[in-house]
Amino acid sequence: METTTTIEPKQKVYFDLTTSPHLHSKWTTSKVMWFVVAALVPSIAAALTFFGWTQIFIIITAVVFAVGTEVSIQVIRKKQITWFDGSAALTGLLLALTLPPNFSLSATAIGSVVAIGLGKQIFGGLGYNIFNPALVGRAFLQAAFPVQITTWLKPNFAVDSVTSATPLAAFKFDKIFTDTVPMAIGNVGGSLGETSAIAVLIGGILLIAVGIVNWRIPLSMILGMFLFGGMFWLINPQNPTPIFHIFAGSFLFGAMFMATDWVTSPITNKGMWVFGLGISLVLVVIRIYGGLPEGVMYSILFMNGFVPLINRYTRPTIFGAVKEEKKK
Amino acid sequence: MKKRVTLLKEFTKGLWEINPTFKQILGMCPTLAVTVSAINGIAMALATTFVLFFSSLLISLIRKWIPNQVRIASYIVIIATFVTIVDLVMKAQFVELSKALGPFIPLIVVNCIILGRAEAFASKNNPLRSMLDALGNGAGFLISLFVLGSIREIIGSRTILGYQVMPNGFEPWLIMILPAGAFLTLGLLMGLANLYTERKKNLEREALIAQYKRVGREEITDEVLKEAGV
């Protein structure tokens, strides 16, 4: 008699499915996230210096509500709770730094909930979102409270009675150019984290040095600014110089912290160049021809939408593959 | 074999099971465009229901005489007739609403709910069933537009049907009365609707499996489940 033995698994085998990449690295998600938070400390310090220490409440509100939203959605969806990886806290922090000083706390909370809820968790959580969550939150606030979000506070050390308008708004509506030095230090009107170019650069260069941020994206954005901004400037000297473009508004902040978000930027080196140049081009067009003075947020979100396409067309050749012959 | 559907079911299925907005995903253009306030949503839905009801009835009555090749053109002519009636009546009697809804009343002609019901239902069923189906779909459309319009009106302008419901301290979210707010609200509502449907289906499926186990039937294959419709 023939006997067959069937091996029955005693235990169910669970496959842990996570998003790619699966390469092992010393950088875990939480390490990266907390490191970026650390890199933002100079910007936070600059914000508190120039706009008063009470601005810390905006930051706290944004972070608390971002983390709270993340946890509550994960509890509702019965997913693993991952607030401690810091990604939600970072989103909240980034959102807070893009808001104007003295922004209402309730609106900040709404922005945080939207950023995490609609910007990230609705797509499935970390790694699945198409658009930068912090910028989604800010775009929502921009559309929901257009007056509040463009009400700027005069910085603490303003030497003269320069209005509290941002350098970009001053240029757009009154054709006044702000000097580069106050813009670099941060003694101008603007969103909390964006005004001090030096603080942003310290954090950004730190991130590039340790390899969290790929230098290609910020560099291509800055070069793109020289290229496209310079082009418009050469055509019409009434337009701002590339240097003004770079130091005004949230360009550097966007280049260092927003566009370089791992999830929403291209994965290929070539793609990063396309992405960065694209952002600069869209940005210059918005700043010069658009109705709003600033467009970093929209240009990054716009290019975020192209990332899958960029990835597809800049896919590197497989190792050893021979270039396909052109069909005749 | 065709399942027997009760007359009541012909009406009630439009409310939820084949709700034009959430299940058939038809008529998105007016849904997104006019639901700035609850009253606009109601007016739009009522106008659509009127056209839907009469065109379904007429198409069902003459369904045997319409040549198959020109049926769409015939439906459009019939629908356009009733849309013209609605448009002129609204312009004469409800000037404000007519202005608020703007081009969306004439655009009912190409509303895919009406054309969809004509093509999928009225052209194959008798007038009584067609009327009930049209009313059901119209009511379903009314419910979804009212819900969507109310949410957008409450958050976007603090009122519902013109009465203030939110306190003055509440800062209205302008985004809700912009097109972006329509997309967000509709997307979230549709997500909730899908979630509900899925949960319900899973529960039914589990109940059926439990029932099969009780009576001792061994094989619960996918085919069996499919046949039971869960």
Coordinates of C-alpha atoms in Angstrom, one line a residue:
Chain A
M1 CA 0.0 0.0 0.0
E2 CA 1.2 3.3 -0.9
T3 CA 1.5 5.9 1.8
T4 CA 1.6 9.5 1.2
T5 CA 2.7 11.9 3.8
T6 CA 1.7 15.4 3.6
I7 CA 3.5 18.0 5.5
E8 CA 1.1 20.3 7.1
P9 CA 2.4 23.6 8.3
K10 CA 2.0 23.9 12.0
Q11 CA 2.1 27.6 11.9
K12 CA 0.8 30.0 9.4
V13 CA 3.6 31.7 7.6
Y14 CA 3.4 35.5 7.6
F15 CA 5.2 37.5 5.0
D16 CA 6.0 40.9 6.2
L17 CA 5.2 43.2 3.3
T18 CA 6.9 46.6 3.3
T19 CA 7.5 49.1 0.7
S20 CA 10.7 49.1 -1.3
P21 CA 13.7 49.7 -1.2
H22 CA 14.7 46.5 0.7
L23 CA 18.4 47.3 0.8
H24 CA 19.7 47.3 4.2
S25 CA 21.2 50.5 5.5
K26 CA 22.5 51.9 8.7
W27 CA 19.9 54.6 8.2
T28 CA 16.6 53.4 9.6
T29 CA 13.5 55.5 8.9
S30 CA 13.3 56.8 12.4
K31 CA 17.0 57.7 12.5
V32 CA 16.6 59.7 9.2
M33 CA 13.5 61.4 10.4
W34 CA 15.0 62.5 13.7
F35 CA 18.1 63.6 12.0
V36 CA 16.1 65.9 9.7
V37 CA 14.4 67.2 12.7
A38 CA 17.8 68.0 14.2
A39 CA 18.8 69.7 10.9
L40 CA 15.8 72.0 11.3
V41 CA 16.9 73.2 14.7
P42 CA 18.8 76.2 13.2
S43 CA 15.6 77.2 11.3
I44 CA 13.5 76.9 14.4
A45 CA 16.0 79.0 16.3
A46 CA 15.9 81.6 13.6
A47 CA 12.1 81.6 13.6
L48 CA 11.9 82.1 17.4
T49 CA 14.6 84.8 17.3
F50 CA 13.0 86.9 14.5
F51 CA 9.3 86.4 15.3
G52 CA 9.3 85.9 19.1
W53 CA 9.3 82.8 21.2
T54 CA 5.5 82.5 21.2
Q55 CA 5.8 81.0 17.7
I56 CA 6.9 77.8 19.5
F57 CA 3.2 77.2 20.1
I58 CA 2.5 77.0 16.3
I59 CA 5.2 74.4 16.0
I60 CA 4.0 72.4 19.1
T61 CA 0.4 72.4 17.8
A62 CA 1.4 71.3 14.4
V63 CA 3.6 68.4 15.6
V64 CA 1.0 67.3 18.3
F65 CA -1.8 67.2 15.8
A66 CA 0.2 65.5 13.1
V67 CA 1.3 62.7 15.4
G68 CA -2.2 62.5 16.9
T69 CA -3.8 62.2 13.4
E70 CA -1.2 59.5 12.4
V71 CA -1.9 57.4 15.6
S72 CA -5.7 57.8 15.4
I73 CA -5.8 56.8 11.7
Q74 CA -3.6 53.8 12.4
V75 CA -5.7 52.7 15.3
I76 CA -8.9 53.0 13.2
R77 CA -7.4 51.1 10.3
K78 CA -5.9 48.6 12.7
K79 CA -2.4 49.1 11.4
Q80 CA 0.8 49.0 13.2
I81 CA 1.3 52.3 15.1
T82 CA 4.4 54.0 13.9
W83 CA 4.4 57.5 15.4
F84 CA 7.8 57.0 16.9
D85 CA 9.5 56.8 13.5
G86 CA 9.2 60.5 13.6
S87 CA 7.8 60.9 10.1
A88 CA 4.6 62.4 11.3
A89 CA 6.4 64.7 13.7
L90 CA 8.6 65.8 10.9
T91 CA 5.7 66.5 8.6
G92 CA 4.1 68.6 11.4
L93 CA 7.3 70.5 12.0
L94 CA 7.8 71.2 8.3
L95 CA 4.3 72.4 8.0
A96 CA 4.7 74.7 11.0
L97 CA 7.8 76.2 9.5
T98 CA 6.0 77.1 6.2
L99 CA 3.2 79.0 8.1
P100 CA 3.3 82.7 8.7
P101 CA 4.1 83.9 12.2
N102 CA 1.2 84.3 14.6
F103 CA -0.9 82.0 12.5
S104 CA -4.0 80.9 14.3
L105 CA -3.5 77.7 16.3
S106 CA -6.8 76.1 15.3
A107 CA -6.0 76.6 11.6
T108 CA -2.6 75.1 12.2
A109 CA -4.3 72.1 13.7
I110 CA -6.5 71.7 10.7
G111 CA -3.5 71.9 8.5
S112 CA -1.8 69.2 10.4
V113 CA -4.8 66.9 10.3
V114 CA -5.2 67.5 6.5
A115 CA -1.4 67.0 5.9
I116 CA -1.3 63.6 7.6
G117 CA -4.9 62.5 6.9
L118 CA -5.3 63.6 3.2
G119 CA -1.7 64.0 2.3
K120 CA -0.3 60.7 3.6
Q121 CA -2.5 58.2 5.4
I122 CA -5.3 58.1 2.8
F123 CA -2.7 56.8 0.3
G124 CA -1.7 54.1 2.8
G125 CA 0.9 55.7 5.0
L126 CA 4.5 56.4 4.8
G127 CA 6.0 55.6 1.5
Y128 CA 2.8 55.5 -0.5
N129 CA 1.9 59.2 -0.8
I130 CA 2.3 61.0 -4.1
F131 CA 2.5 64.5 -2.8
N132 CA 4.6 66.0 0.0
P133 CA 2.3 65.8 3.0
A134 CA 3.4 69.0 4.6
L135 CA 2.9 70.9 1.4
V136 CA -0.5 69.3 0.9
G137 CA -1.4 70.6 4.4
R138 CA -0.2 74.1 3.5
A139 CA -1.9 74.1 0.1
F140 CA -5.1 73.2 1.9
L141 CA -4.6 76.1 4.4
Q142 CA -3.8 78.5 1.6
A143 CA -7.0 77.7 -0.2
A144 CA -9.1 77.6 3.1
F145 CA -7.8 80.7 4.8
P146 CA -6.2 82.9 2.0
V147 CA -6.3 86.1 4.1
Q148 CA -4.8 84.7 7.3
I149 CA -2.0 82.8 5.6
T150 CA -0.8 85.9 3.8
T151 CA -0.8 88.2 6.9
W152 CA 2.9 88.6 7.7
L153 CA 4.5 89.8 10.9
K154 CA 7.3 92.4 11.0
P155 CA 10.5 90.7 12.2
N156 CA 11.8 91.7 15.6
F157 CA 15.0 93.5 14.4
A158 CA 13.5 95.4 11.5
V159 CA 15.7 98.5 11.2
D160 CA 13.4 100.8 9.3
S161 CA 9.7 100.9 8.9
V162 CA 9.8 98.5 5.9
T163 CA 6.4 97.0 5.7
S164 CA 5.8 93.5 7.0
A165 CA 5.3 92.3 3.4
T166 CA 7.6 89.5 2.3
P167 CA 10.3 90.4 -0.1
L168 CA 8.5 88.6 -2.9
A169 CA 5.2 90.4 -2.1
A170 CA 7.0 93.7 -2.0
F171 CA 8.5 93.0 -5.4
K172 CA 5.3 91.7 -6.9
F173 CA 3.0 94.5 -5.8
D174 CA 5.3 97.5 -5.2
K175 CA 8.3 96.6 -7.3
I176 CA 10.6 97.1 -4.3
F177 CA 13.7 94.9 -4.1
T178 CA 14.9 93.8 -0.7
D179 CA 18.7 93.6 -0.2
T180 CA 20.2 90.2 -0.1
V181 CA 21.9 90.5 3.3
P182 CA 18.8 90.8 5.4
M183 CA 17.2 88.0 3.3
A184 CA 20.2 85.7 4.0
I185 CA 20.1 86.4 7.7
G186 CA 16.3 86.2 7.9
N187 CA 15.4 89.7 9.1
V188 CA 12.5 90.0 6.7
G189 CA 8.9 89.2 6.6
G190 CA 7.9 85.7 5.7
S191 CA 7.0 82.2 6.9
L192 CA 8.5 81.0 10.1
G193 CA 11.3 78.7 8.8
E194 CA 11.9 80.2 5.4
T195 CA 13.2 83.7 6.0
S196 CA 16.7 82.8 7.3
A197 CA 18.6 81.5 4.3
I198 CA 21.7 80.9 6.4
A199 CA 19.9 78.7 9.0
V200 CA 18.3 76.7 6.2
L201 CA 21.7 76.3 4.5
I202 CA 23.3 75.0 7.7
G203 CA 20.7 72.4 8.1
G204 CA 20.7 71.5 4.4
I205 CA 24.4 71.2 4.1
L206 CA 24.4 69.0 7.2
L207 CA 21.9 66.7 5.6
I208 CA 23.8 66.6 2.4
A209 CA 27.1 65.8 4.2
V210 CA 25.7 62.8 6.1
G211 CA 24.0 61.6 2.9
I212 CA 20.3 61.9 3.8
V213 CA 19.7 64.5 1.2
N214 CA 20.9 63.8 -2.3
W215 CA 22.8 66.9 -3.4
R216 CA 21.5 66.6 -7.0
I217 CA 18.0 68.0 -6.1
P218 CA 19.0 71.2 -4.3
L219 CA 21.9 71.8 -6.8
S220 CA 19.7 71.3 -9.8
M221 CA 17.1 73.6 -8.4
I222 CA 19.7 76.4 -7.7
L223 CA 21.3 75.9 -11.1
G224 CA 17.8 75.9 -12.7
M225 CA 17.1 79.2 -10.9
F226 CA 20.3 80.7 -12.4
L227 CA 19.3 79.3 -15.8
F228 CA 15.6 80.2 -16.0
G229 CA 15.6 83.1 -13.5
G230 CA 18.6 84.5 -15.4
M231 CA 16.9 84.1 -18.7
F232 CA 13.9 86.1 -17.6
W233 CA 16.2 88.7 -16.0
L234 CA 18.2 89.1 -19.2
I235 CA 15.1 89.4 -21.3
N236 CA 13.7 92.1 -19.0
P237 CA 15.9 93.6 -16.2
Q238 CA 12.7 94.6 -14.4
N239 CA 12.5 91.0 -13.4
P240 CA 14.3 89.9 -10.2
T241 CA 17.8 88.6 -10.5
P242 CA 18.5 84.9 -9.9
I243 CA 20.2 85.8 -6.6
F244 CA 17.0 87.5 -5.4
H245 CA 15.0 84.5 -6.6
I246 CA 17.2 82.2 -4.6
F247 CA 17.2 84.1 -1.3
A248 CA 13.7 85.4 -1.4
G249 CA 10.7 83.4 -0.1
S250 CA 10.9 79.7 0.7
F251 CA 13.1 78.7 -2.3
L252 CA 16.0 77.4 -0.2
F253 CA 13.7 75.8 2.4
G254 CA 11.9 74.1 -0.3
A255 CA 15.0 73.0 -2.1
M256 CA 16.6 71.5 1.1
F257 CA 13.7 70.1 3.0
M258 CA 10.6 69.8 0.8
A259 CA 11.7 68.8 -2.7
T260 CA 14.2 66.3 -1.2
D261 CA 11.5 64.2 0.6
W262 CA 12.5 60.6 -0.2
V263 CA 9.0 59.5 -0.9
T264 CA 8.0 62.1 -3.3
S265 CA 11.2 62.7 -5.3
P266 CA 12.6 60.7 -8.2
I267 CA 14.8 57.7 -7.4
T268 CA 17.2 58.0 -10.3
N269 CA 20.1 60.4 -10.4
K270 CA 19.1 61.7 -13.9
G271 CA 15.5 62.0 -12.7
M272 CA 16.6 64.2 -9.8
W273 CA 18.1 66.7 -12.3
V274 CA 14.9 66.7 -14.3
F275 CA 12.9 67.2 -11.1
G276 CA 15.0 70.0 -9.8
L277 CA 15.1 71.9 -13.0
G278 CA 11.4 71.4 -13.5
I279 CA 10.6 72.9 -10.1
S280 CA 12.8 76.0 -10.9
L281 CA 11.1 76.5 -14.2
V282 CA 7.6 76.3 -12.9
L283 CA 8.6 78.5 -9.9
V284 CA 10.0 81.3 -12.1
V285 CA 7.0 81.3 -14.2
I286 CA 4.7 81.4 -11.2
R287 CA 6.7 84.2 -9.5
I288 CA 6.8 86.4 -12.6
Y289 CA 3.5 85.7 -14.3
G290 CA 1.3 84.2 -11.6
G291 CA -1.2 86.0 -9.4
L292 CA 0.5 85.0 -6.2
P293 CA 3.9 86.3 -5.2
E294 CA 5.3 82.9 -4.1
G295 CA 5.1 79.6 -5.8
V296 CA 7.6 77.2 -4.3
M297 CA 4.8 75.1 -2.7
Y298 CA 2.8 74.8 -6.0
S299 CA 5.9 74.1 -8.1
I300 CA 7.1 71.3 -5.8
L301 CA 3.6 69.8 -5.6
F302 CA 3.3 70.1 -9.4
M303 CA 6.6 68.3 -10.0
N304 CA 5.7 65.7 -7.4
G305 CA 2.9 64.7 -9.7
F306 CA 5.5 64.0 -12.5
V307 CA 7.7 61.8 -10.3
P308 CA 6.4 58.5 -11.4
L309 CA 6.7 59.6 -15.1
I310 CA 10.3 60.8 -14.5
N311 CA 11.2 57.6 -12.8
R312 CA 9.9 55.6 -15.7
Y313 CA 11.7 57.6 -18.4
T314 CA 15.0 57.8 -16.5
R315 CA 15.2 54.2 -15.6
P316 CA 18.9 53.1 -15.8
T317 CA 19.9 50.4 -18.2
I318 CA 20.0 47.0 -16.7
F319 CA 23.5 45.8 -16.0
G320 CA 24.8 44.0 -19.1
A321 CA 21.9 44.8 -21.3
V322 CA 22.6 45.8 -24.8
K323 CA 21.0 48.9 -26.3
E324 CA 18.1 47.9 -28.4
E325 CA 18.6 48.5 -32.1
K326 CA 16.4 51.1 -33.7
K327 CA 13.6 49.6 -35.6
K328 CA 13.7 50.5 -39.3
Chain B
M1 CA -32.6 33.5 -16.0
K2 CA -33.7 36.9 -15.1
K3 CA -34.4 37.5 -11.5
R4 CA -37.8 38.8 -10.6
V5 CA -37.6 42.3 -9.1
T6 CA -40.4 43.7 -7.1
L7 CA -41.8 47.1 -8.0
L8 CA -40.8 48.5 -4.7
K9 CA -37.2 47.3 -5.3
E10 CA -37.2 49.2 -8.6
F11 CA -37.6 52.3 -6.7
T12 CA -35.5 51.7 -3.6
K13 CA -32.5 50.4 -5.5
G14 CA -31.8 53.9 -6.7
L15 CA -31.5 55.2 -3.2
W16 CA -28.4 53.2 -2.3
E17 CA -27.6 50.0 -4.2
I18 CA -27.2 51.8 -7.5
N19 CA -27.0 55.3 -6.2
P20 CA -26.1 57.5 -9.3
T21 CA -23.4 59.4 -7.5
F22 CA -21.8 56.9 -5.2
K23 CA -22.4 53.6 -7.0
Q24 CA -22.8 54.3 -10.7
I25 CA -20.5 57.4 -10.5
L26 CA -22.6 59.2 -13.1
G27 CA -23.4 62.9 -13.4
M28 CA -20.2 63.9 -11.7
C29 CA -20.1 67.3 -13.5
P30 CA -23.2 68.8 -11.9
T31 CA -22.4 67.0 -8.6
L32 CA -19.0 68.7 -8.3
A33 CA -20.0 72.0 -9.8
V34 CA -23.3 73.1 -8.2
T35 CA -23.0 71.7 -4.7
V36 CA -21.7 74.9 -3.3
S37 CA -24.8 75.1 -1.1
A38 CA -27.5 72.6 -0.1
I39 CA -30.3 74.6 -1.9
N40 CA -28.3 74.5 -5.2
G41 CA -27.9 70.7 -4.8
I42 CA -31.6 70.2 -4.1
A43 CA -32.6 72.4 -7.1
M44 CA -30.2 70.6 -9.4
A45 CA -31.4 67.2 -8.3
L46 CA -35.1 68.1 -8.6
A47 CA -34.5 69.5 -12.1
T48 CA -32.7 66.4 -13.1
T49 CA -35.3 64.1 -11.6
F50 CA -38.1 65.9 -13.5
V51 CA -36.2 65.4 -16.8
L52 CA -35.3 61.8 -15.8
F53 CA -38.8 60.9 -14.9
F54 CA -40.5 62.2 -18.1
S55 CA -37.8 61.1 -20.5
S56 CA -37.7 57.6 -19.0
L57 CA -41.5 57.4 -19.3
L58 CA -41.5 58.6 -22.9
I59 CA -38.6 56.5 -24.0
S60 CA -40.1 53.4 -22.3
L61 CA -43.4 54.0 -24.1
I62 CA -41.9 54.3 -27.6
R63 CA -39.0 51.9 -27.0
K64 CA -40.3 49.4 -29.5
W65 CA -40.5 52.0 -32.3
I66 CA -37.0 53.5 -31.9
P67 CA -34.7 52.0 -34.5
N68 CA -31.6 50.7 -32.7
Q69 CA -29.2 52.6 -34.9
V70 CA -30.5 56.0 -34.0
R71 CA -31.6 55.4 -30.5
I72 CA -29.0 57.8 -28.8
A73 CA -30.1 60.6 -31.1
S74 CA -33.7 59.9 -30.3
Y75 CA -33.0 59.9 -26.6
I76 CA -31.2 63.2 -26.8
V77 CA -34.1 64.8 -28.6
I78 CA -36.5 63.6 -26.0
I79 CA -34.3 64.6 -23.1
A80 CA -33.6 68.0 -24.7
T81 CA -37.3 68.7 -24.9
F82 CA -37.8 68.3 -21.2
V83 CA -34.6 70.1 -20.3
T84 CA -35.9 73.1 -22.3
I85 CA -39.1 73.0 -20.3
V86 CA -37.2 73.0 -17.0
D87 CA -34.8 75.7 -18.1
L88 CA -37.6 78.0 -19.2
V89 CA -39.7 77.4 -16.1
M90 CA -36.7 78.1 -13.8
K91 CA -35.8 81.2 -15.7
A92 CA -39.4 82.4 -15.3
Q93 CA -40.2 81.3 -11.7
F94 CA -36.9 80.9 -9.9
V95 CA -34.6 83.6 -11.2
E96 CA -32.1 83.4 -8.4
L97 CA -31.6 79.7 -8.6
S98 CA -31.5 79.8 -12.3
K99 CA -28.6 82.3 -12.1
A100 CA -26.8 80.2 -9.5
L101 CA -27.0 77.0 -11.5
G102 CA -26.0 78.8 -14.7
P103 CA -25.2 76.6 -17.6
F104 CA -25.7 73.4 -15.6
I105 CA -29.5 73.3 -16.2
P106 CA -29.1 73.3 -20.1
L107 CA -26.3 70.8 -19.6
I108 CA -28.7 68.3 -18.1
V109 CA -29.2 67.3 -21.7
V110 CA -25.9 65.5 -21.6
N111 CA -26.2 64.3 -18.0
C112 CA -25.1 60.7 -18.1
I113 CA -27.5 59.7 -15.4
I114 CA -30.5 60.4 -17.7
L115 CA -28.8 58.9 -20.8
G116 CA -27.6 56.0 -18.7
R117 CA -31.0 55.1 -17.3
A118 CA -32.5 55.5 -20.7
E119 CA -30.0 53.2 -22.3
A120 CA -29.7 50.7 -19.5
F121 CA -33.3 50.6 -18.2
A122 CA -36.0 52.5 -19.9
S123 CA -35.3 51.1 -23.3
K124 CA -35.7 47.5 -22.0
N125 CA -38.5 47.8 -19.4
N126 CA -42.2 48.7 -19.3
P127 CA -43.3 52.3 -18.5
L128 CA -44.3 51.6 -14.9
R129 CA -40.9 50.1 -14.0
S130 CA -39.2 52.9 -15.9
M131 CA -41.0 55.5 -13.9
L132 CA -40.2 53.9 -10.6
D133 CA -36.6 53.5 -11.6
A134 CA -36.4 57.1 -12.7
L135 CA -37.9 58.3 -9.4
G136 CA -35.5 56.1 -7.4
N137 CA -32.5 57.3 -9.2
G138 CA -33.7 60.9 -8.9
A139 CA -34.2 60.4 -5.2
G140 CA -30.8 58.9 -4.8
F141 CA -29.2 61.8 -6.7
L142 CA -31.2 64.2 -4.5
I143 CA -29.8 62.6 -1.3
S144 CA -26.2 62.6 -2.4
L145 CA -26.4 66.2 -3.7
F146 CA -28.1 67.3 -0.6
V147 CA -25.5 65.6 1.7
L148 CA -22.6 67.0 -0.4
G149 CA -24.1 70.5 -0.6
S150 CA -24.8 70.6 3.1
I151 CA -21.3 69.5 4.1
R152 CA -19.8 72.1 1.8
E153 CA -22.2 74.8 2.9
I154 CA -21.8 74.2 6.6
I155 CA -18.0 74.3 6.5
G156 CA -17.6 76.7 3.7
S157 CA -20.1 79.4 4.6
R158 CA -21.3 78.4 8.1
T159 CA -24.9 78.0 7.0
I160 CA -27.3 75.3 5.9
L161 CA -30.2 76.2 3.5
G162 CA -29.4 79.8 4.4
Y163 CA -29.7 79.4 8.2
Q164 CA -26.5 79.9 10.2
V165 CA -25.6 76.8 12.1
M166 CA -21.9 77.4 13.0
P167 CA -20.9 80.0 15.6
N168 CA -19.4 83.3 14.4
G169 CA -16.1 82.3 15.9
F170 CA -15.8 79.5 13.3
E171 CA -13.6 80.7 10.4
P172 CA -15.2 79.4 7.2
W173 CA -13.0 77.2 5.1
L174 CA -13.0 78.9 1.8
I175 CA -11.6 75.8 0.1
M176 CA -14.9 74.0 0.7
I177 CA -16.8 76.3 -1.7
L178 CA -14.0 76.1 -4.3
P179 CA -13.8 73.2 -6.7
A180 CA -11.1 71.6 -4.6
G181 CA -13.5 71.3 -1.7
A182 CA -16.0 69.5 -4.0
F183 CA -13.4 66.9 -5.0
L184 CA -12.2 66.4 -1.4
T185 CA -15.7 66.0 0.0
L186 CA -16.9 63.7 -2.8
G187 CA -13.8 61.6 -2.5
L188 CA -14.1 61.2 1.2
L189 CA -17.8 60.4 1.0
M190 CA -17.2 57.9 -1.8
G191 CA -14.4 56.3 0.3
L192 CA -16.8 55.9 3.2
A193 CA -19.5 54.5 1.0
N194 CA -17.1 51.9 -0.4
L195 CA -15.9 51.0 3.1
Y196 CA -19.5 50.5 4.2
T197 CA -20.3 48.3 1.2
E198 CA -17.2 46.2 1.7
R199 CA -17.8 45.7 5.4
K200 CA -21.4 44.7 4.7
K201 CA -20.4 42.2 2.0
N202 CA -17.8 40.6 4.3
L203 CA -20.3 40.2 7.0
E204 CA -22.8 38.6 4.7
R205 CA -20.1 36.3 3.4
E206 CA -19.1 35.2 6.9
A207 CA -22.7 34.6 7.8
L208 CA -23.1 32.4 4.8
I209 CA -20.0 30.4 5.5
A210 CA -21.2 29.9 9.1
Q211 CA -24.5 28.7 7.8
Y212 CA -22.9 26.2 5.5
K213 CA -20.8 24.9 8.3
R214 CA -23.9 24.4 10.5
V215 CA -25.7 22.3 8.0
G216 CA -22.5 20.3 7.5
R217 CA -21.7 21.1 3.9
E218 CA -18.0 20.6 3.4
E219 CA -17.1 22.3 0.3
I220 CA -17.4 26.1 0.4
T221 CA -15.9 27.0 -2.9
D222 CA -15.6 30.3 -4.5
E223 CA -18.2 29.2 -7.1
V224 CA -20.8 28.5 -4.3
L225 CA -20.2 31.9 -2.8
K226 CA -20.4 33.6 -6.2
E227 CA -23.7 32.0 -6.9
A228 CA -25.0 33.2 -3.6
G229 CA -24.0 36.7 -4.7
V230 CA -21.6 37.5 -1.9

